[in-house]
Amino acid sequence: MQDADLGENVQDHAEEAEAHLPRDYRFQNDEAHLQPSRWWFASSAIPLIAGTLGPVASAFSICALARPWLQYFEPGEDITTATFVTDPHWLISINAVQLGVAVLSNAFLLLNMTRRVRFSIAQPITIAGWYISAILLVALTATAAGPLKEGLPEPPEKYKLSQAFWYGIWAAILYFAMAGLMTFTFWGAWTSHYRHDFILTATQRTLMLQTIMLLMYLLLGALVFSHVEGWNYLDAVYWADVTLFTVGFGDYSPMSTLGRALLVPYALIGIVSLGLVIASIRSMILERGEKRVSARIEEKARRRTIRNLAKRGDDAILNPMTEQPDKPDRPQLNLHRRSDTPTNEFERRRAEFELMRKIQGSAAQRRRWVSLATSTSTWLVLWLVGATIFQAAERPYQHWPYFDSFYFCFTALTTIGYGDLTPVSNAGKSFFVFWSLLALPTMTVFISNAGDTVIKFIRDATLELGNITILPGDEDFMGNLKHVVSKLTFGRLFSDFYVFPKPLGPSGFPARGGDAGSEMDEPDGQSQWQSEAEERGRGAFLDVAECAQAGNGRAASPGNSLSSTFTARVRRSLSRLRDPLEELPTGIDFHFLLVSEIQVVSQHLRESAPRRYSFEEWAWYLKLIGEDERDPSNHRKPRRKPPKGGRTTDHDELDSQPAQGVAQIRDDDGEELKWSWVGMRSPLMGSQEESEWILDRLTHRLRESLSVERRRQLKKKPRTEDRLARAFGVAKGASNMERALHEKREYR
């Protein structure tokens, strides 16, 4: 391969890749905050719910086919010893057909989630199959509950519906619910509200497989223990569910030595498998949904804040400062400025940034309490409604009052499981399996939300009480008291005290510590900036030019501090230039600086908690990608919401009349590309983490800079192909064969 061809290919690929990038890529963010939550729910949450409950419904269909649907029951007899009545052949056949259709529907849903079958093919089959299974089960249960009893020799009141019948009822309910939800999902994709695909991660796609494996494990384990202990198979299913969910009522327990020996591995593996499924469900709800819901709540809070500021006439802080009073060459980094009027655009942007942080803090707090209210309401509904159903199921056999059923549901939900009250009816046992599969994961989510809100509130309240009483904080007594009142009113009273500023270090950058209970705390990583600023003040870093000379092959003198490899020295030197008010290096020094910062941000992505950057850090990274926070020509006053009827894009947030005196930045199509920290195009909006956003832009900036540098070098010196052509006297357009022959002749 010739060098000339390699050079052309590299350049062509680079230019082709850049041609597909949007012009306003620097500040493009995802539009999660602008998309209604219902469409995210339809495209992501509903498929996961269906993928989880689909195998559950199929497991119930298996239970409905495993045993007859009627039992002969004499008054006063124990229901567990009632004799089964053989089902008609047509009932068994139709029941088997609905099970096969349901399994086929689940298979197509799984293949669609794993991207093996197209959405437009798999989803109609899945939806139609679930509807068919539900309709067949409803028809069978209606027949078994009435006409089927009338053809038997004994009076109808002596025949009771078995657990298999009730499992058919629960399966039909799940099939109808999932088919309806997936119909809504399919309609949303068909009407182009989102793409024809499930927006799921690889871990979320495996949730359906985890659920299938867990249910197969439960059903097969029940089959084994029913033979070992001599139990009815569906009673063994009830026992396995009680065991794996660690409720342990004790109404069924293995009595044989073999059964007790098998219990040890069966319970250990089952509990671990159940924990994995519940952890996946929790991750789906608390992590995947949290970003989308948080982005939407932040957008609503942002619009409400802008509207309130405009009503009160306090939105002057949102207008770019086109004229600087003193036009200082280097604005002072006054981080503890709280309500002072900004004197330049840099300080105004900081105030705007802090306003956005306050909006994010209040939105995050609101989202946590909304999540707690939602999970609490769901948990209460399952508790209270479940108690009503258990009361109705057990009344003919145990005469439970509502309070006993209420008490039983609580001990089951909390997995206390005293065993003093347990279901004995066929409807009660089967409903407990159905109810526990819904209620216990809900209980897990409820506890997680309570930990994020109530427990955190108690911890913060304890710290605030200590600040006011025996452990005084940085502020005086009245300052701490106002801070408490502001926190309790979500910033409506004493808004200036809603967030305590972090104490400043010797260099003027935020130090570690601060208000531990504040929503707006900066990460501990700020100490890195502090140490770098202090070292810069002491002259502890190397000169970039000195490192560049070392890179050109010049040996370092014994007296200097170049003691490691060139790359490490340059990275260590350039990483201490984090000053958004200083000029950036150029050429290869700038490339090394970008590489250094990309490595730093990559480390931030590996941290357990998402990194939240200060304004100075943001100003530094924005400067690296070509944005100067001191320049008002790139800024604008935010718009509350996009125009009605128009597509929600980055430029839709712009006002029809730009601020006077501010030069407009336009691309080739004449569209404005300005933005605000509290605007819809703010990097702080959307579901993308700050470290992801910065790393993405720094990488693009590095590639863009390297591409520009390569084009400059190619224009500066002739290409290798031209030099070879002139050397051998061959035309530039000659073929490789002609060049080789000419080269051979010249060599001879």
Coordinates of N, CA and C in Angstrom, one line a residue, residues 83 285 290 305 439 481 615 679 731:
T83 N -62.0 -34.0 46.1 CA -61.7 -34.8 44.9 C -61.8 -34.0 43.6
I285 N -36.9 1.0 37.2 CA -37.8 2.1 37.6 C -37.1 3.2 38.2
E290 N -35.8 7.3 36.2 CA -35.5 8.5 37.0 C -34.9 9.6 36.1
T305 N -40.1 28.9 36.6 CA -39.2 29.9 37.1 C -39.1 31.1 36.2
A439 N -46.7 -7.4 44.5 CA -46.6 -6.6 45.7 C -45.2 -6.5 46.3
L481 N -31.2 29.0 61.2 CA -32.6 28.9 61.3 C -33.4 29.3 60.0
F615 N -19.4 26.2 38.0 CA -19.4 27.1 36.9 C -18.0 27.3 36.3
G679 N -32.0 28.0 29.5 CA -32.7 27.8 28.3 C -32.9 26.3 27.9
A731 N 2.7 10.8 -14.9 CA 1.5 11.7 -14.7 C 0.9 11.3 -13.4

